[in-house]
GROMACS .gro file of C-alpha atoms in nm:
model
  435
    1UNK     CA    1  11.475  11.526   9.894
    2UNK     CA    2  11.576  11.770   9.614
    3UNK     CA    3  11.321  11.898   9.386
    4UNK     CA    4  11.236  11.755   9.063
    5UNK     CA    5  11.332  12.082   8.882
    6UNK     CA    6  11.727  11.956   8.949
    7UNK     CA    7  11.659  11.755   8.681
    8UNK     CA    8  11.664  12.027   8.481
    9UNK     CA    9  11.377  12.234   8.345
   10UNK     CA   10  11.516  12.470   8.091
   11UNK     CA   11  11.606  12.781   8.150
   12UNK     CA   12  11.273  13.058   8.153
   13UNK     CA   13  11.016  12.766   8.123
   14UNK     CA   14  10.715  12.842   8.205
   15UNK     CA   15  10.522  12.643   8.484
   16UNK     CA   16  10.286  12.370   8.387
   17UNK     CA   17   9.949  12.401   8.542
   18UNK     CA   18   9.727  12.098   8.629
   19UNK     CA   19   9.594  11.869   8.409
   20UNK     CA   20   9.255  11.894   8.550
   21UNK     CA   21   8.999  11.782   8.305
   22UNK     CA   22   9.211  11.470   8.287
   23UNK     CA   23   9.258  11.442   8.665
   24UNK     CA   24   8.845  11.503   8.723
   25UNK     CA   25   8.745  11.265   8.483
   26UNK     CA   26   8.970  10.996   8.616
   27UNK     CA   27   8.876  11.056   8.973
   28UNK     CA   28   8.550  10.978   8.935
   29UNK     CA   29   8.599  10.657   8.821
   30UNK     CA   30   8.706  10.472   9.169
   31UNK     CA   31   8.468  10.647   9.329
   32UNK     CA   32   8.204  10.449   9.089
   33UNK     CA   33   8.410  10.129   9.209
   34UNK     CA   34   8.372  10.207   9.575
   35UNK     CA   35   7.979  10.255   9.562
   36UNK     CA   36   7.987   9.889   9.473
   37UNK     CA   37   8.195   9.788   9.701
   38UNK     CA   38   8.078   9.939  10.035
   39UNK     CA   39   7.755   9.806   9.911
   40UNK     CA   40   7.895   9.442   9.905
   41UNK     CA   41   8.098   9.463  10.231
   42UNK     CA   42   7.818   9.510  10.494
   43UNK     CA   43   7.608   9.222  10.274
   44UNK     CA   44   7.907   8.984  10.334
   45UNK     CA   45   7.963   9.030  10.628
   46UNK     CA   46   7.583   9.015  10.759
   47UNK     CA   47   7.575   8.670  10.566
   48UNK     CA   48   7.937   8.522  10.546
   49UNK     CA   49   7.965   8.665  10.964
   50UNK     CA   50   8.278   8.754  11.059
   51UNK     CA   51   8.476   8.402  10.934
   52UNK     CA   52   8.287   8.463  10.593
   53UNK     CA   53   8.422   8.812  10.597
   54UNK     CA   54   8.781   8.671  10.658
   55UNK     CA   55   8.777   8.419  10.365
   56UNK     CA   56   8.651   8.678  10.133
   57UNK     CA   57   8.896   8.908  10.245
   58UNK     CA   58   9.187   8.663  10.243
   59UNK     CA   59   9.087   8.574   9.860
   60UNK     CA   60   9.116   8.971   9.797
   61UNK     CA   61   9.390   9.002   9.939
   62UNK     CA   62   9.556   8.684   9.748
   63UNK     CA   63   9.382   8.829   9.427
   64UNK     CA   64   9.502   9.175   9.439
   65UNK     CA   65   9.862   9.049   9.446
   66UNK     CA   66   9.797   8.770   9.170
   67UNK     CA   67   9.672   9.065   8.960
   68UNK     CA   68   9.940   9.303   9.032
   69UNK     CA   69  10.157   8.990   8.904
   70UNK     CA   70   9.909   8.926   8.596
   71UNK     CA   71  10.001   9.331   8.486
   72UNK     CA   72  10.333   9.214   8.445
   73UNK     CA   73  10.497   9.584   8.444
   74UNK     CA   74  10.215   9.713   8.148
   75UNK     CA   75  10.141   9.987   8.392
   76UNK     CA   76  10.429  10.146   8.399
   77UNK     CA   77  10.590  10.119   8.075
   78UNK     CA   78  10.270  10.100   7.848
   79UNK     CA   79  10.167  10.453   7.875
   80UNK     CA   80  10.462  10.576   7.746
   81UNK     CA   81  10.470  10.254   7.473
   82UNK     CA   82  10.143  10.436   7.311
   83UNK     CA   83  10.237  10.778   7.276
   84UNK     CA   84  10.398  10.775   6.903
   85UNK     CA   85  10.133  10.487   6.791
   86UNK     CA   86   9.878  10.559   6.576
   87UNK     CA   87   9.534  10.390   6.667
   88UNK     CA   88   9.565  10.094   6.471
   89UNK     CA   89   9.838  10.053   6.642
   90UNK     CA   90   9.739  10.095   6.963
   91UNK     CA   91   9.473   9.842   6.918
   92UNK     CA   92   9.764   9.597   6.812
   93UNK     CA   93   9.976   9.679   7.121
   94UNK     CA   94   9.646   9.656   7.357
   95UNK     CA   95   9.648   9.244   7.205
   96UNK     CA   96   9.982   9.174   7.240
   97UNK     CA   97   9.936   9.318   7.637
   98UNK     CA   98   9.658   9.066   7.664
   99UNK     CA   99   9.810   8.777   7.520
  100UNK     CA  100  10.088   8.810   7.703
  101UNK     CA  101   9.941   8.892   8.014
  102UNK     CA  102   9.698   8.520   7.949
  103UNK     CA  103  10.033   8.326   7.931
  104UNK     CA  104  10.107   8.461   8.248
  105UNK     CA  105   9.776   8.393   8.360
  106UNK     CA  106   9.824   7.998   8.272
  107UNK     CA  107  10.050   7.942   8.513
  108UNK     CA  108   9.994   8.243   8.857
  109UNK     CA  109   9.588   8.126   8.806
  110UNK     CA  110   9.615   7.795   8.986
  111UNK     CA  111   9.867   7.907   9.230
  112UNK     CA  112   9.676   8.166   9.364
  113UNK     CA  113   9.333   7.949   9.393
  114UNK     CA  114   9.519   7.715   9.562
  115UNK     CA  115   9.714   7.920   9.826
  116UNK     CA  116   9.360   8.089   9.927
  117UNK     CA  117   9.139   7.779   9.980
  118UNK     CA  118   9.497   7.639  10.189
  119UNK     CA  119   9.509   7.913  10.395
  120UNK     CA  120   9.119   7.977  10.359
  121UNK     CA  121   8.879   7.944  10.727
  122UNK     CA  122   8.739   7.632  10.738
  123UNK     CA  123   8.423   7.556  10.565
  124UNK     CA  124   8.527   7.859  10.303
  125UNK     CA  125   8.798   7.741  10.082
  126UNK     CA  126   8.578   7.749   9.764
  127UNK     CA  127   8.449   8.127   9.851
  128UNK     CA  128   8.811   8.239   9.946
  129UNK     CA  129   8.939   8.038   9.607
  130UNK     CA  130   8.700   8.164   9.377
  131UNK     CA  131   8.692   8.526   9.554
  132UNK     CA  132   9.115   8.529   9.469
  133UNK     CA  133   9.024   8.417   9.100
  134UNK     CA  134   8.760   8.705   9.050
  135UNK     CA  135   9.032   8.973   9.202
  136UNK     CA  136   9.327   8.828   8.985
  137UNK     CA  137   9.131   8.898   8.681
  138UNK     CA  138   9.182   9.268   8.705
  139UNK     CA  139   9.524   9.215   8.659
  140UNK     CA  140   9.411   9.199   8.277
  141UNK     CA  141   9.252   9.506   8.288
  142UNK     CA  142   9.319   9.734   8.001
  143UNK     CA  143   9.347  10.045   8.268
  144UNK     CA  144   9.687  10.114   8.138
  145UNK     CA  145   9.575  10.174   7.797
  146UNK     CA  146   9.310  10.408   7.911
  147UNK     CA  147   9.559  10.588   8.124
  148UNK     CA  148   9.805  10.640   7.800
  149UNK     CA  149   9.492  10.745   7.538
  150UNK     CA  150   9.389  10.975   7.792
  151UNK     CA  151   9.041  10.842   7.769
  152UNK     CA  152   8.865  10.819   8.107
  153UNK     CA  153   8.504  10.742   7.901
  154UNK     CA  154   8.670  10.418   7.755
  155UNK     CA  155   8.784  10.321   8.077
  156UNK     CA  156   8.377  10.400   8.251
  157UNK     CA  157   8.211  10.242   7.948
  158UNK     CA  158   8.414   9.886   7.921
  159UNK     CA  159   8.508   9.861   8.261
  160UNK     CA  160   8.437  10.058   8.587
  161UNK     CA  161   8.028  10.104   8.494
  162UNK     CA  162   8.019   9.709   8.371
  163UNK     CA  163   8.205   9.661   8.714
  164UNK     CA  164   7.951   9.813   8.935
  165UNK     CA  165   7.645   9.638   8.761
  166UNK     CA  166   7.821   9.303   8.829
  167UNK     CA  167   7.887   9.373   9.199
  168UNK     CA  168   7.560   9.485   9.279
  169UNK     CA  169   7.369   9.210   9.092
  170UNK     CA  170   7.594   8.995   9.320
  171UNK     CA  171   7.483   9.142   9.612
  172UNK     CA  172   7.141   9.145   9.544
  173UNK     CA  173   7.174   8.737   9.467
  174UNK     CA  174   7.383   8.712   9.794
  175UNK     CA  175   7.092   8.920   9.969
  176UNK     CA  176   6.805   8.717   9.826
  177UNK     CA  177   6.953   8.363   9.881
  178UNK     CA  178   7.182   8.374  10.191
  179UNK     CA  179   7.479   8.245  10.037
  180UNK     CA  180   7.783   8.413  10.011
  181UNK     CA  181   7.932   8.218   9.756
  182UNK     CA  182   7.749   8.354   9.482
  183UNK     CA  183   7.905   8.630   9.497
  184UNK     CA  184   8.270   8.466   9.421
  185UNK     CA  185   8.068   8.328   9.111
  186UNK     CA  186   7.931   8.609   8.988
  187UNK     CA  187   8.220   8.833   9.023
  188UNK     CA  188   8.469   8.595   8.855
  189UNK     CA  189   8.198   8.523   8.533
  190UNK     CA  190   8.118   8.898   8.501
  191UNK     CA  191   8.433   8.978   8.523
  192UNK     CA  192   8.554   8.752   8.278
  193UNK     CA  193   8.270   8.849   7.982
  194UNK     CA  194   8.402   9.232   8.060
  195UNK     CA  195   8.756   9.112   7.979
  196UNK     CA  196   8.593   8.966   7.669
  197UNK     CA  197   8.401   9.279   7.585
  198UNK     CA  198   8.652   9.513   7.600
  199UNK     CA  199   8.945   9.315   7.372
  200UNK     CA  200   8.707   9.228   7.112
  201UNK     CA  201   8.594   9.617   7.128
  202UNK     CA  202   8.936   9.748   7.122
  203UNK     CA  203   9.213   9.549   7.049
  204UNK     CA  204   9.329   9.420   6.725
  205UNK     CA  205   9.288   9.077   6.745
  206UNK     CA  206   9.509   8.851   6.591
  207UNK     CA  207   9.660   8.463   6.617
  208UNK     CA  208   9.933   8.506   6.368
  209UNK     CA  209  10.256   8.381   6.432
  210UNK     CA  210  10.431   8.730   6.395
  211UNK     CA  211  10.153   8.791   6.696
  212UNK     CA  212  10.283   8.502   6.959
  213UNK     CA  213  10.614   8.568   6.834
  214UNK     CA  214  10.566   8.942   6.936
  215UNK     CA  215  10.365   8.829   7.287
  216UNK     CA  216  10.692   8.622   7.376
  217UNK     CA  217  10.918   8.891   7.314
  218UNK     CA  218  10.702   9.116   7.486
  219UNK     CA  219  10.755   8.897   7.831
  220UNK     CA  220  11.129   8.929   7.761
  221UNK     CA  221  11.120   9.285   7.719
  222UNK     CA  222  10.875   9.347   8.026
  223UNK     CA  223  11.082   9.134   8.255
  224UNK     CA  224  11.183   9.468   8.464
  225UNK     CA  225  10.885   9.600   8.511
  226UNK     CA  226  10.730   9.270   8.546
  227UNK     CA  227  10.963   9.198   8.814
  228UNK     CA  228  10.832   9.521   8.984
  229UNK     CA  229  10.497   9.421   9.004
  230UNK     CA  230  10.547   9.069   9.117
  231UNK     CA  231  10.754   9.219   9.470
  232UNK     CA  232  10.482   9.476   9.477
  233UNK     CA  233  10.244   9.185   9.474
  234UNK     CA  234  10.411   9.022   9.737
  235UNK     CA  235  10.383   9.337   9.944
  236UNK     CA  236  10.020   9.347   9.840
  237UNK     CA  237   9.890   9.031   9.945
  238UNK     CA  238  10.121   8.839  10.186
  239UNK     CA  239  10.031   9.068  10.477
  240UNK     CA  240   9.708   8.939  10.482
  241UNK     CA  241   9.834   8.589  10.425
  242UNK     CA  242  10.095   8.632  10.720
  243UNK     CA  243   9.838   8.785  10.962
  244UNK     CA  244   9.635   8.455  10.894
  245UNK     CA  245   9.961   8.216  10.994
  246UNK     CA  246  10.076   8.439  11.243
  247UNK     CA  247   9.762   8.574  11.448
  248UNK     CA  248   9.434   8.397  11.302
  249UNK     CA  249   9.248   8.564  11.565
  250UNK     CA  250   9.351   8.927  11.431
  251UNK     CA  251   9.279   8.797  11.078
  252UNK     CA  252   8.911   8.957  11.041
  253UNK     CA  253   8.994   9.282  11.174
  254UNK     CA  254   9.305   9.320  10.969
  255UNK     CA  255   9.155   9.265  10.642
  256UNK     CA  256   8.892   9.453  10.694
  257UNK     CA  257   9.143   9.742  10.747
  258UNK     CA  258   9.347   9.635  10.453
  259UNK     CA  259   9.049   9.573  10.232
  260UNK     CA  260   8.928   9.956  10.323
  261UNK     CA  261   9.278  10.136  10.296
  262UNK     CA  262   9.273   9.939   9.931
  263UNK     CA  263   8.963  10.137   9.856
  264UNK     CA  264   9.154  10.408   9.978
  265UNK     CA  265   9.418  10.341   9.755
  266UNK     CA  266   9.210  10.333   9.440
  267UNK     CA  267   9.085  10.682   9.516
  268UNK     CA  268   9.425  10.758   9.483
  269UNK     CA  269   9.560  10.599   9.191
  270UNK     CA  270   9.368  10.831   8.969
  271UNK     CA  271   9.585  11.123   9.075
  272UNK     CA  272   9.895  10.969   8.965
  273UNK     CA  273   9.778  10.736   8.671
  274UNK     CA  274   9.652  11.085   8.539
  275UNK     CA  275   9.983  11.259   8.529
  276UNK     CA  276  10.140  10.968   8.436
  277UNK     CA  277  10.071  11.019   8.075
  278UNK     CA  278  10.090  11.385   8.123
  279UNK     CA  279  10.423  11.374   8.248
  280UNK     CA  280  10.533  11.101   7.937
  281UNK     CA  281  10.391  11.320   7.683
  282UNK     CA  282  10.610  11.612   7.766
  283UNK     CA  283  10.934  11.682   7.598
  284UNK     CA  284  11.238  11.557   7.793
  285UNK     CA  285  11.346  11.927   7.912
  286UNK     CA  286  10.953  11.965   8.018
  287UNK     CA  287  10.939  11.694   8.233
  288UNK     CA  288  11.058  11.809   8.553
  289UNK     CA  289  10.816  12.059   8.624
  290UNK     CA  290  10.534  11.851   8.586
  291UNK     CA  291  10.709  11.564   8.775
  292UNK     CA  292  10.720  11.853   9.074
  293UNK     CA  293  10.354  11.917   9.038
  294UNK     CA  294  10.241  11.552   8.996
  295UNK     CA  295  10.444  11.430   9.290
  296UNK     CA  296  10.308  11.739   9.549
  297UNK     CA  297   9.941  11.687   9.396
  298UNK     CA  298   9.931  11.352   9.498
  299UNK     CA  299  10.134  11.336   9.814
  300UNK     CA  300   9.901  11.622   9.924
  301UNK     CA  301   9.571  11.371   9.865
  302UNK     CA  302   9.731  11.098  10.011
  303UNK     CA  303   9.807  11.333  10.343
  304UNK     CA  304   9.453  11.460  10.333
  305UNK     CA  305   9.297  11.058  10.307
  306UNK     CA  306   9.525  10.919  10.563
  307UNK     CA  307   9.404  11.152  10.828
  308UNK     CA  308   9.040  11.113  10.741
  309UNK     CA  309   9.114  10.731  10.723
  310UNK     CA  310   9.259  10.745  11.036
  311UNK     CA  311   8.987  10.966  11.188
  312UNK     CA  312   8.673  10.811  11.018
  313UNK     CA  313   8.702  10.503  10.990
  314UNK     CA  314   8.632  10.368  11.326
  315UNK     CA  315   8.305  10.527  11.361
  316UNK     CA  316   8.186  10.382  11.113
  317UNK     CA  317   8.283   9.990  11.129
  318UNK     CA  318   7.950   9.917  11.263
  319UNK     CA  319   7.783  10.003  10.943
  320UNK     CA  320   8.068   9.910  10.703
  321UNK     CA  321   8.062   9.548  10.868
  322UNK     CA  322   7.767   9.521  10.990
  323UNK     CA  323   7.901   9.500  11.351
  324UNK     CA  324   8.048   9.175  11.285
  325UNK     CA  325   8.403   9.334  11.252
  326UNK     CA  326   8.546   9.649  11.490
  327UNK     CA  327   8.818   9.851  11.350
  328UNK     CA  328   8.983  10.053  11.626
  329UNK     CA  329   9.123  10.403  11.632
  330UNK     CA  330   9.524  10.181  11.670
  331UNK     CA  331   9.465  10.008  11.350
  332UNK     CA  332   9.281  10.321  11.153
  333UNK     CA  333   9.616  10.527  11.278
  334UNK     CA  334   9.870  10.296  11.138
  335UNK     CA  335   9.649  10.226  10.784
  336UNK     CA  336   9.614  10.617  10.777
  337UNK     CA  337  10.000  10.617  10.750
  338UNK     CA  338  10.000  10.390  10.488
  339UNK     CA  339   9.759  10.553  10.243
  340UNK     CA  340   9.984  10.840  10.336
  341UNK     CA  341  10.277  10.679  10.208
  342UNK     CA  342  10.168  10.506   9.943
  343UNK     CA  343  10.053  10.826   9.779
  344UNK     CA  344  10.379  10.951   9.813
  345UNK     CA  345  10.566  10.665   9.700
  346UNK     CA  346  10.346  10.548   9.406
  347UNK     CA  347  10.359  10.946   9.255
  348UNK     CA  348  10.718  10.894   9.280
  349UNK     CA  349  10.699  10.569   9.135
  350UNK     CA  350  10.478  10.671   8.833
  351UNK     CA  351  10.517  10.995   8.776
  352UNK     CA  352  10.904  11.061   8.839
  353UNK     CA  353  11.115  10.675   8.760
  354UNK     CA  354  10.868  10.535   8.533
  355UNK     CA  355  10.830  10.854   8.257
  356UNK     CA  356  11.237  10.844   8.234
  357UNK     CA  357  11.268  10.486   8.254
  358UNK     CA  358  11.444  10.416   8.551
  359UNK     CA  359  11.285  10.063   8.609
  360UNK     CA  360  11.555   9.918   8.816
  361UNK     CA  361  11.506  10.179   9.037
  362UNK     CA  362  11.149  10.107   9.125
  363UNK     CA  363  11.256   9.741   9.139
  364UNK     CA  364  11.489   9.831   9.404
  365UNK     CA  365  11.251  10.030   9.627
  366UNK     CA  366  10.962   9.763   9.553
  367UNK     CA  367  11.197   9.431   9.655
  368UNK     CA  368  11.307   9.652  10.004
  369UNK     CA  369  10.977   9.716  10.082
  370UNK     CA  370  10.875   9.355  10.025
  371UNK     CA  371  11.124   9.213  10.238
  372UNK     CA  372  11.060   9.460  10.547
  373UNK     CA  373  10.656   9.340  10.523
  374UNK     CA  374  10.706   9.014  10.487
  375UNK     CA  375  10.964   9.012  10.828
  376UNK     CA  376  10.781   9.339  11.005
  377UNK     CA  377  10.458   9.250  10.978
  378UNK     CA  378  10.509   8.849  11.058
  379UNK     CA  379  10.709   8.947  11.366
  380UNK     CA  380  10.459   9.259  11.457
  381UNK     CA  381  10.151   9.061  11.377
  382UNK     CA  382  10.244   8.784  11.653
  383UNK     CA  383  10.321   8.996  11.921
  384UNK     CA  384  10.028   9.269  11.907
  385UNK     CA  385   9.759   9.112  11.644
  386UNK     CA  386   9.628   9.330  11.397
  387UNK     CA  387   9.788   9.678  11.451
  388UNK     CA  388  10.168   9.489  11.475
  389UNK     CA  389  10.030   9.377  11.124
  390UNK     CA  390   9.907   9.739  11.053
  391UNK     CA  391  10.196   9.869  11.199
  392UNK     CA  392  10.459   9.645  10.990
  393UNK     CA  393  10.282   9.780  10.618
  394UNK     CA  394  10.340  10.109  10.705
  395UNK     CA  395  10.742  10.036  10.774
  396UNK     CA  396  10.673   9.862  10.441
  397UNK     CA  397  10.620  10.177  10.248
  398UNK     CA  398  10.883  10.401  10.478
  399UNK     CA  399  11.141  10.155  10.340
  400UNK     CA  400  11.021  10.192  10.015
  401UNK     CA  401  11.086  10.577  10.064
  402UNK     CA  402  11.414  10.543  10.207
  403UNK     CA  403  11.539  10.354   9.842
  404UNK     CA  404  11.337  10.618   9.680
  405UNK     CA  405  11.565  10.932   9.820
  406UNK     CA  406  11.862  10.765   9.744
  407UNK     CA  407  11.753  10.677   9.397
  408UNK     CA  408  11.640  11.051   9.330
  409UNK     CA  409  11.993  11.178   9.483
  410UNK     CA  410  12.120  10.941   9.277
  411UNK     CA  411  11.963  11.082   8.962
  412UNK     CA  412  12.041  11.449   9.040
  413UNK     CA  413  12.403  11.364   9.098
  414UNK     CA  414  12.398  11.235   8.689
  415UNK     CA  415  12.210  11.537   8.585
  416UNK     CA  416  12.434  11.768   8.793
  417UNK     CA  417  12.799  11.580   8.575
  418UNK     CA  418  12.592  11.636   8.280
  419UNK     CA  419  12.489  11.258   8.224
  420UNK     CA  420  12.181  11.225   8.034
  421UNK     CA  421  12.121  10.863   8.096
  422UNK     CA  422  11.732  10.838   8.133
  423UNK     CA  423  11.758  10.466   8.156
  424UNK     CA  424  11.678  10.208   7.847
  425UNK     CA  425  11.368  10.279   7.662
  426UNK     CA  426  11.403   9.929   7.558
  427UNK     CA  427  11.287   9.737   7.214
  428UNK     CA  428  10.930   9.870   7.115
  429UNK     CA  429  10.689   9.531   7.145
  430UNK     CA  430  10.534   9.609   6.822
  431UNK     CA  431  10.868   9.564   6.621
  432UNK     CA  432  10.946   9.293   6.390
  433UNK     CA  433  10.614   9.215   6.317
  434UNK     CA  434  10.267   9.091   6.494
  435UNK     CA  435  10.013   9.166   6.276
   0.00000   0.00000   0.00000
């Protein structure tokens, strides 16, 4: 692949270094997530067993992908949408995200509740239905809007912290009464008053007409991006939801290697969320070096975490899963090469297509990589359980890096003719009105 300076960093320019205070302070913020969750895993599974384990896992699973949906592209092009807005404004365009994002919400909701407690173990349909509801809602996170202020406190205070007191209150409840369900309940109302919290904090709230008129043209503008995140959603979840049709026997040990890899994963995003907005905020002749930087930074942590994921994970399934669920050293490999990739990929995504507005591109790469793990992993899955499954997310996200080269050459080839098409900014939401 070339290197991101053949886009062009002027001539003399001096080399970038890392953003690290930004970096740091967003990098300790999924490790404040994980505490709560490897608290809740080995209390579900001693409870829920290992079918309990599944349905919960499955409703994760479904969840995640509803609420990669639910974002509908706001993580990639809202970052950039804040950087000439003034705070007012910002509040405004955090509503308009949100009220767009709830009509969305109206109608992926039900779907997703219903597609869990289908496909849910029996005797579990209401866990694995409410679990998917809880999950979807942090598809209305305001993460984005963190990521573009630069504000990793706002993000701790009205979210991650208020996340971790809900999870372990629910696994204290779970603990004390023996029920699993409770902890879909919890989840989904704490999650909602946070939701709640934060907007009426932040966001400058209004039911005007100019304001739904401004939310409607914000899901005609966003349809791109939104596209994006409903195949990466796809990618996400149906996995999980294949392994289930295809090898229900595999189905517990698979998610709990998908559900760990996700925590994985969310070590990870801070790397590249945080140079997202540094990479945004530089001028377009800037940009390349700190593309080159952000994409080795976080290709290098993703490297680093697939080999320990691959190494230390299967020593310590016992504990995680309280020995209801193993996790072998041949499904650990083949999730190690996927948080691998997905580093890789994602920086690319985020920190290289997204700041220069190359949206279809990312569409392209997202729908490949869709289709290959919807046909690799239901054809792996039912000939060799859970690491076919395993085995058929990780050509997921090598497919996704095949589009991904060919997009980049494509880009260098315009840069080398002297085309300086960065792709469509596209009309600002806050335009015309909603106030």
């Amino acid at each position: 692949m070339a290197a991101p300076s053949d886009l062009g960093a002027p001539a003399g320019a001096r080399a970038p270094g890392l953003p690290w205070r930004r970096m740091t302070s967003f990098a300790g913020l999924p490790l404040i997530s994980i505490v709560g969750q490897l608290t809740l895993i080995p209390v579900i599974a001693s409870v829920g067993g290992a079918t309990g384990w599944a349905a919960v896992g499955l409703g994760q699973a479904l969840g995640a992908g509803a609420a990669t949906v639910l974002q509908y592209g706001w993580g990639f092009t809202g970052p950039r949408l804040l950087v000439p807005l003034g705070d007012h404004d910002r509040g405004r365009l955090l509503w308009l995200s949100m009220l767009s994002r709830l009509l969305v919400a109206g109608l992926v909701l039900p779907v997703t509740a219903a597609a869990a407690a289908v496909l849910a173990p029996d005797g579990h349909r209401w866990l694995a239905a409410l679990t998917a509801l809880g999950a979807a809602t942090f598809g209305l996170s305001a993460f984005w809007y963190f990521v573009g202020v630069g504000r990793a406190g706002l993000a701790a205070r009205y979210e991650t912290v208020p996340r971790l007191v809900v999870l372990l209150g629910a696994a204290l409840v779970v603990l004390l009464t023996q029920d699993v369900l409770w902890y879909a309940v919890i989840f989904l109302v704490g999650q909602t008053l946070i939701i709640v919290w934060l907007t009426a904090r932040l966001a400058v709230v209004s039911l005007s007409r100019d304001t739904w008129a401004a939310a409607l043209r914000a899901l005609r503008t966003q349809r791109a991006a939104a596209a994006t995140d409903v195949v990466v959603a796809l990618t996400q979840s149906m996995p999980t939801s294949i392994v289930a049709w295809a090898a229900p026997g595999a189905l517990a040990t698979f998610s709990a290697g998908d559900r760990i890899v996700k925590l994985a994963q969310s070590g990870i995003q801070p790397l590249f969320n945080a140079f997202q907005g540094w990479v945004s905020e530089a001028p377009g002749g800037h940009m390349a070096p700190r593309m080159r930087l952000a994409v080795a930074a976080t290709s290098t942590g993703g490297l680093l975490g697939g080999v320990a994921f691959a190494i230390g994970l299967p020593p310590v399934d016992r504990v995680l899963f309280a020995g209801e669920v193993p996790v072998g050293y041949d499904v650990a490999v083949w999730f190690g090469v996927v948080l691998a990739l997905y580093a890789l990929t994602s920086s690319f995504n985020f920190n290289v297509l997204a700041p220069v507005g190359r949206t279809g591109h990312i569409l392209r790469s997202a729908t490949t990589g869709a289709v290959v793990a919807i046909l690799g992993v239901a054809a792996l899955a039912h000939e060799f359980g859970a690491v076919g499954g395993a085995a058929g997310v990780a050509l997921a996200q090598l497919s996704i890096l095949a589009v991904q080269v060919l997009a980049w050459r494509q880009l260098v080839r315009e840069r080398r003719a002297g085309e300086r098409r960065v792709g469509p900014a596209g009309d600002h939401p806050l335009a015309g009105g909603a106030r």
